[in-house]
Coordinates of C-alpha atoms in Angstrom, one line a residue:
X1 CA 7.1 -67.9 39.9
X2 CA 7.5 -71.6 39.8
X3 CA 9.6 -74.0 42.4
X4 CA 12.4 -76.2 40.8
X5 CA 15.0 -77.9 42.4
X6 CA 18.7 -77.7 41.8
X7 CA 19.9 -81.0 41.2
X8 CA 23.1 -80.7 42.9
X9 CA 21.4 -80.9 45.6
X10 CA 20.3 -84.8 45.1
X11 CA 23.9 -85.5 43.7
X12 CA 24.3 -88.5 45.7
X13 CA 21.1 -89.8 45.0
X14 CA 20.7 -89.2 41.4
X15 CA 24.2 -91.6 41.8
X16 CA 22.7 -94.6 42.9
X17 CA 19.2 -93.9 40.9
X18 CA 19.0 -91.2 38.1
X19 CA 15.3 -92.0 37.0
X20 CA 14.0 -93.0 40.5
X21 CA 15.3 -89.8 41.6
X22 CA 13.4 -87.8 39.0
X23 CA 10.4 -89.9 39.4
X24 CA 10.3 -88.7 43.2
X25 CA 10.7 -85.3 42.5
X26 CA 7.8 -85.6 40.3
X27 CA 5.8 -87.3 43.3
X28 CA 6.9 -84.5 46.0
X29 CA 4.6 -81.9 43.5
X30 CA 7.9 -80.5 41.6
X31 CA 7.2 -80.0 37.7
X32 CA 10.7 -78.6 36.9
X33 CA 14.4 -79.2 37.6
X34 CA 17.4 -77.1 37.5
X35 CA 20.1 -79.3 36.1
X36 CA 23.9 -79.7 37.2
X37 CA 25.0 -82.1 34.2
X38 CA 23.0 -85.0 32.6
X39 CA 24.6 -88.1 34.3
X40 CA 26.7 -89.2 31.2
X41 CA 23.4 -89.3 29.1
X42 CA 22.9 -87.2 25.6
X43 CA 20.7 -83.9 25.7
X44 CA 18.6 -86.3 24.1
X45 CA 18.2 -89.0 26.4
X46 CA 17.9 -86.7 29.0
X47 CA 14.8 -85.0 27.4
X48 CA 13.6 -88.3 26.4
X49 CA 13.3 -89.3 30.2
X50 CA 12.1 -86.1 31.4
X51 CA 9.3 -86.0 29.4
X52 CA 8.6 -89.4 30.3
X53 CA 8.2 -88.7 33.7
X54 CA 6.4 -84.7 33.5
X55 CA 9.3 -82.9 34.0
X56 CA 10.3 -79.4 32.6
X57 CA 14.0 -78.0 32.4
X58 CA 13.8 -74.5 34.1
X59 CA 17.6 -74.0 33.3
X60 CA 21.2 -75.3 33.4
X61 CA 24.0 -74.6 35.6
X62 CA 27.3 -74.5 33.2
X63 CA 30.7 -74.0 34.0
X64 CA 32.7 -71.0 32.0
X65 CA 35.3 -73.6 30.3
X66 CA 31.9 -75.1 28.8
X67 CA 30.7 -71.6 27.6
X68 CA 33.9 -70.2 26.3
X69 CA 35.0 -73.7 24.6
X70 CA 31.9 -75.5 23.6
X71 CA 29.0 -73.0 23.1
X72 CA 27.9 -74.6 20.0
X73 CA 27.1 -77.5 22.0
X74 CA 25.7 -75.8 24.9
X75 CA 23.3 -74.3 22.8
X76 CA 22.1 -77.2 20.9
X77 CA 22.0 -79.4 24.4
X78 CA 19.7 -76.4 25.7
X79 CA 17.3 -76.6 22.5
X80 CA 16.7 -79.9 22.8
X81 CA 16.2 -80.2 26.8
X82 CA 14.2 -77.1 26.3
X83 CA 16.2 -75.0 28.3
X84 CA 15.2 -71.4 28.8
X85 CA 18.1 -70.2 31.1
X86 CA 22.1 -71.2 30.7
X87 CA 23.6 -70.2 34.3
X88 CA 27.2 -69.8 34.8
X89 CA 27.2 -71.5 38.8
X90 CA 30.6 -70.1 39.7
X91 CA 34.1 -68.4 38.8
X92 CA 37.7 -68.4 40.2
X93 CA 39.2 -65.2 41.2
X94 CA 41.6 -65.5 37.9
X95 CA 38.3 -64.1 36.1
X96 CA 37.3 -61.4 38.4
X97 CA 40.3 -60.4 39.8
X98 CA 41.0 -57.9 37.5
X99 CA 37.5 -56.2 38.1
X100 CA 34.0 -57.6 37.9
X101 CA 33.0 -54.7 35.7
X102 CA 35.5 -56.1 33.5
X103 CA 34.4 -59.8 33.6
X104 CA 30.9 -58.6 33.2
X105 CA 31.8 -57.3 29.3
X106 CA 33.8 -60.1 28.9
X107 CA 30.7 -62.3 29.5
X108 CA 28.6 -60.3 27.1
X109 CA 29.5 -61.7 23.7
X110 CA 28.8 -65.3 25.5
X111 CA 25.4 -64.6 26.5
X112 CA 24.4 -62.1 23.2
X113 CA 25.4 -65.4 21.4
X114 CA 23.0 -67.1 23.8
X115 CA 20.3 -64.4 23.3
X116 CA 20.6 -64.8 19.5
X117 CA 19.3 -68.7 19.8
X118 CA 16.7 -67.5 21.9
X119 CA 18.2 -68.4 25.1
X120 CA 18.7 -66.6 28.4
X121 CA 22.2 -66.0 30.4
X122 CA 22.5 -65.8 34.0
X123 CA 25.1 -65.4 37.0
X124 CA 24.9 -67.9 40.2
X125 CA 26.3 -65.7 43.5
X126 CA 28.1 -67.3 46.2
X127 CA 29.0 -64.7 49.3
X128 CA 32.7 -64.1 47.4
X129 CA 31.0 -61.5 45.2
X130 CA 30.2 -58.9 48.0
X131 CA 33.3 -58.2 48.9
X132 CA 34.1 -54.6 48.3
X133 CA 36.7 -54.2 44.9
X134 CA 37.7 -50.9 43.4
X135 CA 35.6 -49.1 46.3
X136 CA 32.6 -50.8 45.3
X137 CA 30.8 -54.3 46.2
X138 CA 31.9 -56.8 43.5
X139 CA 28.5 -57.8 42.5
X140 CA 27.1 -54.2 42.3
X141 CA 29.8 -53.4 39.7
X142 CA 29.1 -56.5 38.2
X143 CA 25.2 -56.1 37.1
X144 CA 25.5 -51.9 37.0
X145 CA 28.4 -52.5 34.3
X146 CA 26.8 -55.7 32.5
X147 CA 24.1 -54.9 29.7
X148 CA 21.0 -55.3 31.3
X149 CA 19.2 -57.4 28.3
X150 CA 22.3 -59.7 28.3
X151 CA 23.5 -60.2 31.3
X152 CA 20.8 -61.8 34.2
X153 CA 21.0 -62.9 37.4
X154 CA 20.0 -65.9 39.5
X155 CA 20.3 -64.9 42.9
X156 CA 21.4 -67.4 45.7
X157 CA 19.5 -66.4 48.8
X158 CA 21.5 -67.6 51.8
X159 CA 24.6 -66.5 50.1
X160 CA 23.0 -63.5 49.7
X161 CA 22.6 -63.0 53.7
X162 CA 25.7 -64.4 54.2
X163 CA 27.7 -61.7 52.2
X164 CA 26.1 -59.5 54.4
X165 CA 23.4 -58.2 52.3
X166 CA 18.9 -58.4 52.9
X167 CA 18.0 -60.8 50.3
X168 CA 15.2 -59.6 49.2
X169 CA 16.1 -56.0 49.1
X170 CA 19.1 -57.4 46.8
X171 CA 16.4 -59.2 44.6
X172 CA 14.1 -55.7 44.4
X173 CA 17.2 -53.9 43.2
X174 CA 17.8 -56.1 40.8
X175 CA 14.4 -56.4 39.4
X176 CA 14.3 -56.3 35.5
X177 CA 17.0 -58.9 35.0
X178 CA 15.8 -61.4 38.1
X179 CA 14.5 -64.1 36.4
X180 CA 15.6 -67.0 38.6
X181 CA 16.5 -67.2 42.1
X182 CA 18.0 -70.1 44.3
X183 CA 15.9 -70.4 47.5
X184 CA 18.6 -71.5 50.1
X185 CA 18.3 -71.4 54.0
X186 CA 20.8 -71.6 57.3
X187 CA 22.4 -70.4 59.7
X188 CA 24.5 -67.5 59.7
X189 CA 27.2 -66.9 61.4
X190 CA 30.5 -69.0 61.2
X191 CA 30.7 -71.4 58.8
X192 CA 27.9 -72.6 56.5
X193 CA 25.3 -74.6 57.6
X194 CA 22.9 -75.0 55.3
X195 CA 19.0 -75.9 56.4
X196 CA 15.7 -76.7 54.4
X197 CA 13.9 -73.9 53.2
X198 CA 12.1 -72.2 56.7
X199 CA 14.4 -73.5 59.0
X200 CA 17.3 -71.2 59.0
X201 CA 18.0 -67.5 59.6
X202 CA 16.6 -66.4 56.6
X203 CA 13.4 -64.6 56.3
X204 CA 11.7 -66.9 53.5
X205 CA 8.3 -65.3 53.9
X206 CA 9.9 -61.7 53.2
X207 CA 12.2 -63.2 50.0
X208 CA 9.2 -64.8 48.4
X209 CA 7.0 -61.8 48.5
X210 CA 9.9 -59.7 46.9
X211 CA 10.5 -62.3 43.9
X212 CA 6.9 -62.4 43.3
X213 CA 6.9 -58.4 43.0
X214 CA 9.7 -59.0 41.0
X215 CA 8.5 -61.1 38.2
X216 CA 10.6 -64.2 39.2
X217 CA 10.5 -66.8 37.0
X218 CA 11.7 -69.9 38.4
X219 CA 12.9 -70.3 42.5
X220 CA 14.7 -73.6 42.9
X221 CA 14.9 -75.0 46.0
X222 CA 18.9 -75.9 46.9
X223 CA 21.1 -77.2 49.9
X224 CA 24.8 -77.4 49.4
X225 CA 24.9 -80.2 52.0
X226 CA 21.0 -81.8 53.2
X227 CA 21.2 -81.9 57.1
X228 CA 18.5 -84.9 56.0
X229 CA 18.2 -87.6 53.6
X230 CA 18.1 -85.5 50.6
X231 CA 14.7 -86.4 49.2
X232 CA 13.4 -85.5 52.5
X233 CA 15.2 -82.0 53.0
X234 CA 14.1 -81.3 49.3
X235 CA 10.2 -82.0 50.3
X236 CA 10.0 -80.4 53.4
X237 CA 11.4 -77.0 51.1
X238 CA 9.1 -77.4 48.9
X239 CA 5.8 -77.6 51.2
X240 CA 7.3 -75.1 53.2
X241 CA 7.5 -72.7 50.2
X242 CA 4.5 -73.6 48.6
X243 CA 2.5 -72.7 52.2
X244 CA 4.2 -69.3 51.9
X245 CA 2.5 -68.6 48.4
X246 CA 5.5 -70.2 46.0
X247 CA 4.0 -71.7 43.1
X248 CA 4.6 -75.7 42.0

């Protein structure tokens, strides 16, 4: 498993400096991102820069209106960033409300589209998703109706605990169709306060081990809100994972 960053989290920074941000990722040991747009610039542009600097795309987080309207071009931004993993961050309740299982095989002709250009598709939890629907937790209907080859998953670790679930027994039961994972920390209890990586309620050590076992591919390291100048809360994840046995 490798450690990428979700680049939401540095939102403000990328802001005021898009390349100097990327340039200190590169200098905190990060050799991938996980984007959240391309700050106004082409696929091409973006790669162009990326490459300049040593840095790999380990997927995209892209919004459903994007997928259902424009998947031509979401496919031929994610060739040319070299993209393995499209990752759909979030829904409204007007696409679940009528049963995850449902949305699930409504998502499958987007991703088999995806899987024919090589590409993979994946689902982003929040804590929403564990609420019980139809007698069963939302998410669970979700992946157990969803074809397995089509429809992945890129489990959010704090949401995770905050839904009420262990986070890495969630990750073992989904292993097969686990290839990315978000590694977010906090409290829990209340509302959400969000902490580096190590310095919440989460046990990290235990969730590390289990997407190792699981064949993880990428664990990007993400803060809704950085109790610390981001660069900083982003650094002090990173060592913090990578003394745990998480890969750079």
């Amino acid at each position: 498993m490798k450690l990428s960053v979700q680049c939401y989290t540095l939102r403000d920074t990328f802001a005021n400096d898009v390349w100097g941000t990327y340039e200190a990722l590169k200098k905190i040991g990060l050799n991938y991102v996980e984007l959240a747009g391309t700050h106004g610039l082409s696929a091409a542009e973006m790669k162009k820069g990326l490459d300049g600097i040593g840095l790999k795309v380990s997927g995209a987080h892209i919004g459903l209106g994007e997928l259902t309207n424009s998947l031509s071009q979401v496919i031929e931004d994610a060739k040319t960033l070299g993209n393995p993993y499209v990752i759909l961050p979030w829904v409204g309740e007007d696409s679940y409300g009528k049963g995850w299982d449902l949305f699930a095989k409504e998502l499958e002709p987007i991703a088999a589209k995806l899987a024919e250009a090589g590409l993979g598709f994946a689902y982003h939890n929040h804590a929403f998703e564990f609420a019980v629907q139809n007698g069963k937790i939302g998410l669970d209907s979700f992946y157990e109706t969803g074809d397995l080859k089509l429809i992945k998953a890129q489990i959010d670790t704090y949401w995770v605990k905050f839904g009420g679930q262990d986070p890495a027994a969630y990750i073992k039961k989904l292993a097969g169709r686990i290839p990315l994972v978000h590694f977010k920390d906090g409290k829990i209890g209340g509302e959400p306060h969000y902490l580096e990586a190590g310095q919440g309620d989460l046990d990290m050590p235990s969730i590390v081990a289990a997407t190792k076992e699981v064949g993880v591919e990428y664990g990007a390291i993400e803060l809704d809100v950085c109790p610390r100048e981001p660069l900083e809360s982003v650094k002090m994840s990173f060592d913090y994972l990578k003394s745990i046995g998480a890969e750079a």
